[in-house]
Amino acid sequence: MIPIAHFVAVTFYLGAAAIAALPFARRVKAPVSGVVIALLLGIGAHATALAGLTRQAGAASLTGLGPGLSFAGLVLALSLVVVESLAREVSLTLVAAPVVTVAGNLAGMQPFLDPQGARAVWLTMHIVLSFIGIAAYATAASAGTMYLVARRELKSARFGAIFRFFPPLDTLDRVNQLASIAGFLGLTLGLALAAAYSFEYRALVLPQIIWGLGAWVGVSVLVLGRMLRGWQARRAALMSAVTFASVIALYVVFRMASLNRGQFL
């Protein structure tokens, strides 16, 4: 049942991306309702797959590489529904929905650890909050990248499909700012639980600590840069794209060097 549910979810996510691309093909209004419905159907199937995994593996079902990436994709899909519904735009789905389809399909859906009781709940809460933070960070980076592209189109006076399709610059800047704050809060809480978990159970994994701190520093720079240094939209957009790309690159390096192939990191 789990592979079938994942396949159904991927189908709906790709369908949402296809619907979101319609304004590129012809002049039509942003199909917000169609995109949101497709995303919600995909989320339903995706949640069903993860619920089935939880029934099989217990509270520690998210500890493996595949389950962890799949949950990250689910959180990102949920963030897309919220953002697109509020902004009444669909361009973020075109960028992020393919990423959601890839997440969870890069590795087997097998947990890596098997803690029990309160330890399993503690670990799961850390994973959930951390991935919420990473998904929000990814949303901020996507909005920032789109801001830079749209701003370049505006500066060069090329009012083509990209300019017509993308949300207003103010909307992209607002999404970037709010998503950065959400990412900061999620990662801060997730890292706090991770630190307490590592201290309590003597479970210290250096690559996880370095990568988690790197992600937290990256999103903290965005939030503090706006609040304390008064960063304008362009600089915040550029920094969000660059710092998130650096976080992903660091993860790839650690994954390539890791001996624990079934673990997220």
mmCIF file of C-alpha atoms in Angstrom:
data_model
loop_
_atom_site.group_PDB
_atom_site.id
_atom_site.type_symbol
_atom_site.label_atom_id
_atom_site.label_comp_id
_atom_site.label_asym_id
_atom_site.label_seq_id
_atom_site.Cartn_x
_atom_site.Cartn_y
_atom_site.Cartn_z
ATOM 1 C CA MET A 1 0.000 0.000 0.000
ATOM 2 C CA ILE A 2 2.812 2.427 0.808
ATOM 3 C CA PRO A 3 4.389 2.369 -2.706
ATOM 4 C CA ILE A 4 0.963 2.782 -4.322
ATOM 5 C CA ALA A 5 0.091 5.743 -2.091
ATOM 6 C CA HIS A 6 3.440 7.343 -2.889
ATOM 7 C CA PHE A 7 2.858 6.837 -6.604
ATOM 8 C CA VAL A 8 -0.563 8.469 -6.357
ATOM 9 C CA ALA A 9 0.930 11.393 -4.434
ATOM 10 C CA VAL A 10 3.666 11.893 -7.024
ATOM 11 C CA THR A 11 1.066 11.813 -9.805
ATOM 12 C CA PHE A 12 -0.973 14.574 -8.176
ATOM 13 C CA TYR A 13 2.126 16.672 -7.430
ATOM 14 C CA LEU A 14 3.237 16.472 -11.060
ATOM 15 C CA GLY A 15 -0.322 17.280 -12.081
ATOM 16 C CA ALA A 16 -0.209 20.394 -9.889
ATOM 17 C CA ALA A 17 3.020 21.481 -11.580
ATOM 18 C CA ALA A 18 1.479 20.897 -15.012
ATOM 19 C CA ILE A 19 -1.595 22.973 -14.100
ATOM 20 C CA ALA A 20 0.659 25.714 -12.717
ATOM 21 C CA ALA A 21 2.492 25.846 -16.069
ATOM 22 C CA LEU A 22 -0.678 26.636 -18.052
ATOM 23 C CA PRO A 23 -0.176 30.449 -17.952
ATOM 24 C CA PHE A 24 3.162 29.917 -19.718
ATOM 25 C CA ALA A 25 1.415 28.209 -22.642
ATOM 26 C CA ARG A 26 -1.412 30.698 -23.066
ATOM 27 C CA ARG A 27 -2.772 33.826 -21.464
ATOM 28 C CA VAL A 28 -4.993 32.538 -18.688
ATOM 29 C CA LYS A 29 -5.581 33.542 -15.109
ATOM 30 C CA ALA A 30 -3.457 31.748 -12.521
ATOM 31 C CA PRO A 31 -5.299 28.415 -11.897
ATOM 32 C CA VAL A 32 -5.032 28.647 -8.118
ATOM 33 C CA SER A 33 -8.001 26.403 -7.331
ATOM 34 C CA GLY A 34 -6.843 23.617 -9.653
ATOM 35 C CA VAL A 35 -3.306 23.695 -8.279
ATOM 36 C CA VAL A 36 -4.434 23.722 -4.645
ATOM 37 C CA ILE A 37 -6.868 20.836 -5.203
ATOM 38 C CA ALA A 38 -4.180 18.747 -6.922
ATOM 39 C CA LEU A 39 -1.737 19.489 -4.099
ATOM 40 C CA LEU A 40 -4.291 18.589 -1.439
ATOM 41 C CA LEU A 41 -5.054 15.273 -3.157
ATOM 42 C CA GLY A 42 -1.326 14.550 -3.334
ATOM 43 C CA ILE A 43 -0.925 15.477 0.333
ATOM 44 C CA GLY A 44 -3.737 13.099 1.264
ATOM 45 C CA ALA A 45 -2.098 10.193 -0.538
ATOM 46 C CA HIS A 46 1.326 11.182 0.809
ATOM 47 C CA ALA A 47 0.052 11.303 4.393
ATOM 48 C CA THR A 48 -1.587 7.916 3.890
ATOM 49 C CA ALA A 49 1.762 6.439 2.850
ATOM 50 C CA LEU A 50 3.562 7.845 5.895
ATOM 51 C CA ALA A 51 0.734 6.764 8.204
ATOM 52 C CA GLY A 52 1.062 3.232 6.843
ATOM 53 C CA LEU A 53 4.801 3.337 7.498
ATOM 54 C CA THR A 54 4.166 4.509 11.062
ATOM 55 C CA ARG A 55 1.792 1.607 11.663
ATOM 56 C CA GLN A 56 4.478 -0.800 10.454
ATOM 57 C CA ALA A 57 7.556 0.715 12.069
ATOM 58 C CA GLY A 58 6.231 2.562 15.117
ATOM 59 C CA ALA A 59 7.076 6.006 16.434
ATOM 60 C CA ALA A 60 10.599 5.988 14.967
ATOM 61 C CA SER A 61 9.365 5.596 11.388
ATOM 62 C CA LEU A 62 10.951 8.866 10.210
ATOM 63 C CA THR A 63 14.546 8.042 11.176
ATOM 64 C CA GLY A 64 15.615 6.572 7.824
ATOM 65 C CA LEU A 65 16.822 8.469 4.740
ATOM 66 C CA GLY A 66 13.780 7.646 2.607
ATOM 67 C CA PRO A 67 11.164 8.348 5.312
ATOM 68 C CA GLY A 68 12.949 11.555 6.300
ATOM 69 C CA LEU A 69 13.039 12.884 2.742
ATOM 70 C CA SER A 70 9.444 11.822 2.185
ATOM 71 C CA PHE A 71 8.303 13.732 5.263
ATOM 72 C CA ALA A 72 10.281 16.775 4.112
ATOM 73 C CA GLY A 73 8.415 16.592 0.811
ATOM 74 C CA LEU A 74 5.075 16.411 2.614
ATOM 75 C CA VAL A 75 5.861 19.490 4.696
ATOM 76 C CA LEU A 76 6.993 21.375 1.585
ATOM 77 C CA ALA A 77 3.737 20.455 -0.178
ATOM 78 C CA LEU A 78 1.745 21.752 2.796
ATOM 79 C CA SER A 79 3.690 25.015 2.736
ATOM 80 C CA LEU A 80 2.909 25.364 -0.979
ATOM 81 C CA VAL A 81 -0.823 25.056 -0.289
ATOM 82 C CA VAL A 82 -0.641 27.772 2.368
ATOM 83 C CA VAL A 83 1.490 30.155 0.302
ATOM 84 C CA GLU A 84 -0.398 29.718 -2.977
ATOM 85 C CA SER A 85 -3.785 30.066 -1.250
ATOM 86 C CA LEU A 86 -2.797 33.294 0.479
ATOM 87 C CA ALA A 87 -0.893 34.825 -2.433
ATOM 88 C CA ARG A 88 -3.421 33.643 -5.064
ATOM 89 C CA GLU A 89 -0.509 32.660 -7.303
ATOM 90 C CA VAL A 90 0.824 29.289 -8.512
ATOM 91 C CA SER A 91 4.376 29.974 -9.634
ATOM 92 C CA LEU A 92 5.990 28.531 -6.506
ATOM 93 C CA THR A 93 4.288 25.213 -7.248
ATOM 94 C CA LEU A 94 5.915 25.124 -10.673
ATOM 95 C CA VAL A 95 9.319 25.462 -8.995
ATOM 96 C CA ALA A 96 8.822 23.362 -5.859
ATOM 97 C CA ALA A 97 6.356 20.596 -6.816
ATOM 98 C CA PRO A 98 8.983 18.668 -8.839
ATOM 99 C CA VAL A 99 11.240 18.800 -5.774
ATOM 100 C CA VAL A 100 8.438 17.294 -3.703
ATOM 101 C CA THR A 101 8.063 14.433 -6.193
ATOM 102 C CA VAL A 102 11.766 13.609 -5.931
ATOM 103 C CA ALA A 103 11.820 13.690 -2.112
ATOM 104 C CA GLY A 104 11.092 10.272 -0.693
ATOM 105 C CA ASN A 105 11.885 8.451 -3.922
ATOM 106 C CA LEU A 106 15.663 8.546 -3.570
ATOM 107 C CA ALA A 107 15.930 5.777 -0.992
ATOM 108 C CA GLY A 108 13.967 2.891 0.471
ATOM 109 C CA MET A 109 11.218 3.562 2.986
ATOM 110 C CA GLN A 110 12.958 1.850 5.888
ATOM 111 C CA PRO A 111 13.617 3.406 9.331
ATOM 112 C CA PHE A 112 17.252 3.469 10.384
ATOM 113 C CA LEU A 113 16.817 3.436 14.170
ATOM 114 C CA ASP A 114 14.397 1.637 16.456
ATOM 115 C CA PRO A 115 14.106 3.588 19.733
ATOM 116 C CA GLN A 116 11.125 2.918 21.953
ATOM 117 C CA GLY A 117 8.863 4.871 24.294
ATOM 118 C CA ALA A 118 9.655 8.457 25.197
ATOM 119 C CA ARG A 119 12.944 8.311 23.321
ATOM 120 C CA ALA A 120 11.136 7.563 20.054
ATOM 121 C CA VAL A 121 8.677 10.436 20.599
ATOM 122 C CA TRP A 122 11.534 12.806 21.475
ATOM 123 C CA LEU A 123 13.454 11.880 18.324
ATOM 124 C CA THR A 124 10.351 12.141 16.153
ATOM 125 C CA MET A 125 9.543 15.632 17.445
ATOM 126 C CA HIS A 126 13.070 16.738 16.608
ATOM 127 C CA ILE A 127 12.721 15.374 13.067
ATOM 128 C CA VAL A 128 9.287 16.936 12.532
ATOM 129 C CA LEU A 129 10.276 20.412 13.751
ATOM 130 C CA SER A 130 13.586 20.343 11.886
ATOM 131 C CA PHE A 131 11.942 19.409 8.599
ATOM 132 C CA ILE A 132 9.298 22.081 9.076
ATOM 133 C CA GLY A 133 12.152 24.545 9.426
ATOM 134 C CA ILE A 134 13.972 23.190 6.365
ATOM 135 C CA ALA A 135 10.772 23.262 4.266
ATOM 136 C CA ALA A 136 10.126 26.882 5.265
ATOM 137 C CA TYR A 137 13.769 27.710 4.472
ATOM 138 C CA ALA A 138 13.342 26.083 1.045
ATOM 139 C CA THR A 139 10.194 28.161 0.462
ATOM 140 C CA ALA A 140 12.111 31.332 1.325
ATOM 141 C CA ALA A 141 14.907 30.357 -1.071
ATOM 142 C CA SER A 142 12.427 29.589 -3.876
ATOM 143 C CA ALA A 143 10.665 32.926 -3.382
ATOM 144 C CA GLY A 144 14.033 34.685 -3.277
ATOM 145 C CA THR A 145 15.193 33.057 -6.502
ATOM 146 C CA MET A 146 11.933 33.982 -8.231
ATOM 147 C CA TYR A 147 12.287 37.552 -6.939
ATOM 148 C CA LEU A 148 15.727 37.859 -8.511
ATOM 149 C CA VAL A 149 14.517 36.464 -11.845
ATOM 150 C CA ALA A 150 11.418 38.699 -11.922
ATOM 151 C CA ARG A 151 13.441 41.764 -10.919
ATOM 152 C CA ARG A 152 15.921 41.095 -13.717
ATOM 153 C CA GLU A 153 13.043 40.836 -16.208
ATOM 154 C CA LEU A 154 11.656 44.151 -14.941
ATOM 155 C CA LYS A 155 15.031 45.922 -15.100
ATOM 156 C CA SER A 156 15.647 44.727 -18.671
ATOM 157 C CA ALA A 157 12.097 45.707 -19.716
ATOM 158 C CA ARG A 158 11.419 42.188 -20.990
ATOM 159 C CA PHE A 159 7.777 41.687 -20.049
ATOM 160 C CA GLY A 160 7.487 38.128 -21.276
ATOM 161 C CA ALA A 161 5.818 35.029 -19.888
ATOM 162 C CA ILE A 162 8.013 34.938 -16.793
ATOM 163 C CA PHE A 163 7.116 38.475 -15.789
ATOM 164 C CA ARG A 164 3.391 37.899 -16.430
ATOM 165 C CA PHE A 165 3.366 34.583 -14.613
ATOM 166 C CA PHE A 166 5.380 35.420 -11.499
ATOM 167 C CA PRO A 167 3.712 37.130 -8.517
ATOM 168 C CA PRO A 168 4.438 40.815 -7.830
ATOM 169 C CA LEU A 169 7.842 41.545 -6.352
ATOM 170 C CA ASP A 170 6.267 42.707 -3.080
ATOM 171 C CA THR A 171 4.462 39.359 -2.726
ATOM 172 C CA LEU A 172 7.643 37.363 -3.323
ATOM 173 C CA ASP A 173 9.514 39.518 -0.824
ATOM 174 C CA ARG A 174 6.787 39.004 1.779
ATOM 175 C CA VAL A 175 6.825 35.226 1.267
ATOM 176 C CA ASN A 176 10.611 35.249 1.569
ATOM 177 C CA GLN A 177 10.461 37.175 4.845
ATOM 178 C CA LEU A 178 7.697 35.140 6.515
ATOM 179 C CA ALA A 179 9.147 31.801 5.365
ATOM 180 C CA SER A 180 12.560 32.790 6.730
ATOM 181 C CA ILE A 181 11.033 33.512 10.142
ATOM 182 C CA ALA A 182 9.146 30.195 10.101
ATOM 183 C CA GLY A 183 12.338 28.387 9.102
ATOM 184 C CA PHE A 184 14.252 30.032 11.928
ATOM 185 C CA LEU A 185 11.638 29.042 14.513
ATOM 186 C CA GLY A 186 11.369 25.448 13.266
ATOM 187 C CA LEU A 187 15.108 24.877 13.102
ATOM 188 C CA THR A 188 15.723 26.534 16.471
ATOM 189 C CA LEU A 189 13.204 24.249 18.203
ATOM 190 C CA GLY A 190 14.415 21.202 16.254
ATOM 191 C CA LEU A 191 18.056 21.826 17.165
ATOM 192 C CA ALA A 192 17.177 22.446 20.807
ATOM 193 C CA LEU A 193 15.470 19.040 20.959
ATOM 194 C CA ALA A 194 18.423 17.460 19.145
ATOM 195 C CA ALA A 195 20.897 18.918 21.623
ATOM 196 C CA ALA A 196 18.847 17.706 24.595
ATOM 197 C CA TYR A 197 18.410 14.275 22.980
ATOM 198 C CA SER A 198 22.150 13.940 22.310
ATOM 199 C CA PHE A 199 23.004 14.934 25.882
ATOM 200 C CA GLU A 200 20.432 12.616 27.462
ATOM 201 C CA TYR A 201 21.166 9.506 25.376
ATOM 202 C CA ARG A 202 24.833 10.126 24.497
ATOM 203 C CA ALA A 203 23.896 9.958 20.806
ATOM 204 C CA LEU A 204 26.331 12.387 19.203
ATOM 205 C CA VAL A 205 26.691 12.345 15.397
ATOM 206 C CA LEU A 206 29.145 15.030 14.243
ATOM 207 C CA PRO A 207 27.929 15.410 10.609
ATOM 208 C CA GLN A 208 24.361 15.905 11.837
ATOM 209 C CA ILE A 209 25.499 18.593 14.272
ATOM 210 C CA ILE A 210 27.577 20.446 11.672
ATOM 211 C CA TRP A 211 24.874 20.322 9.014
ATOM 212 C CA GLY A 212 22.085 21.283 11.421
ATOM 213 C CA LEU A 213 24.070 24.225 12.767
ATOM 214 C CA GLY A 214 24.943 25.258 9.218
ATOM 215 C CA ALA A 215 21.263 25.338 8.237
ATOM 216 C CA TRP A 216 20.365 27.233 11.416
ATOM 217 C CA VAL A 217 23.129 29.804 10.881
ATOM 218 C CA GLY A 218 22.027 30.278 7.261
ATOM 219 C CA VAL A 219 18.389 30.999 8.082
ATOM 220 C CA SER A 220 19.374 33.049 11.156
ATOM 221 C CA VAL A 221 21.467 35.312 8.943
ATOM 222 C CA LEU A 222 18.380 36.024 6.835
ATOM 223 C CA VAL A 223 16.155 36.861 9.792
ATOM 224 C CA LEU A 224 18.719 38.944 11.656
ATOM 225 C CA GLY A 225 19.844 40.686 8.477
ATOM 226 C CA ARG A 226 16.324 41.986 7.921
ATOM 227 C CA MET A 227 15.616 42.814 11.557
ATOM 228 C CA LEU A 228 18.940 44.298 12.649
ATOM 229 C CA ARG A 229 20.628 45.439 9.460
ATOM 230 C CA GLY A 230 17.571 46.495 7.503
ATOM 231 C CA TRP A 231 18.317 44.356 4.444
ATOM 232 C CA GLN A 232 16.275 45.315 1.429
ATOM 233 C CA ALA A 233 14.353 42.803 -0.688
ATOM 234 C CA ARG A 234 17.062 42.141 -3.289
ATOM 235 C CA ARG A 235 19.802 41.430 -0.774
ATOM 236 C CA ALA A 236 17.543 39.205 1.323
ATOM 237 C CA ALA A 237 16.468 37.297 -1.799
ATOM 238 C CA LEU A 238 20.059 36.796 -2.911
ATOM 239 C CA MET A 239 21.222 35.663 0.525
ATOM 240 C CA SER A 240 18.333 33.224 0.926
ATOM 241 C CA ALA A 241 19.138 31.570 -2.411
ATOM 242 C CA VAL A 242 22.892 31.435 -1.776
ATOM 243 C CA THR A 243 22.722 30.217 1.826
ATOM 244 C CA PHE A 244 20.135 27.510 1.075
ATOM 245 C CA ALA A 245 22.176 26.280 -1.907
ATOM 246 C CA SER A 246 25.189 26.092 0.425
ATOM 247 C CA VAL A 247 23.194 24.055 2.949
ATOM 248 C CA ILE A 248 22.138 21.594 0.232
ATOM 249 C CA ALA A 249 25.712 21.353 -1.056
ATOM 250 C CA LEU A 250 26.974 20.622 2.460
ATOM 251 C CA TYR A 251 24.361 17.888 2.839
ATOM 252 C CA VAL A 252 25.436 16.278 -0.449
ATOM 253 C CA VAL A 253 29.069 16.287 0.691
ATOM 254 C CA PHE A 254 28.188 14.633 3.998
ATOM 255 C CA ARG A 255 25.946 12.081 2.274
ATOM 256 C CA MET A 256 28.723 11.105 -0.132
ATOM 257 C CA ALA A 257 31.133 10.642 2.768
ATOM 258 C CA SER A 258 28.653 8.865 5.052
ATOM 259 C CA LEU A 259 28.891 5.151 5.734
ATOM 260 C CA ASN A 260 25.316 5.031 7.052
ATOM 261 C CA ARG A 261 23.521 4.745 3.714
ATOM 262 C CA GLY A 262 20.130 4.141 5.264
ATOM 263 C CA GLN A 263 20.291 7.155 7.600
ATOM 264 C CA PHE A 264 19.303 10.702 6.677
ATOM 265 C CA LEU A 265 22.783 11.865 7.648
#
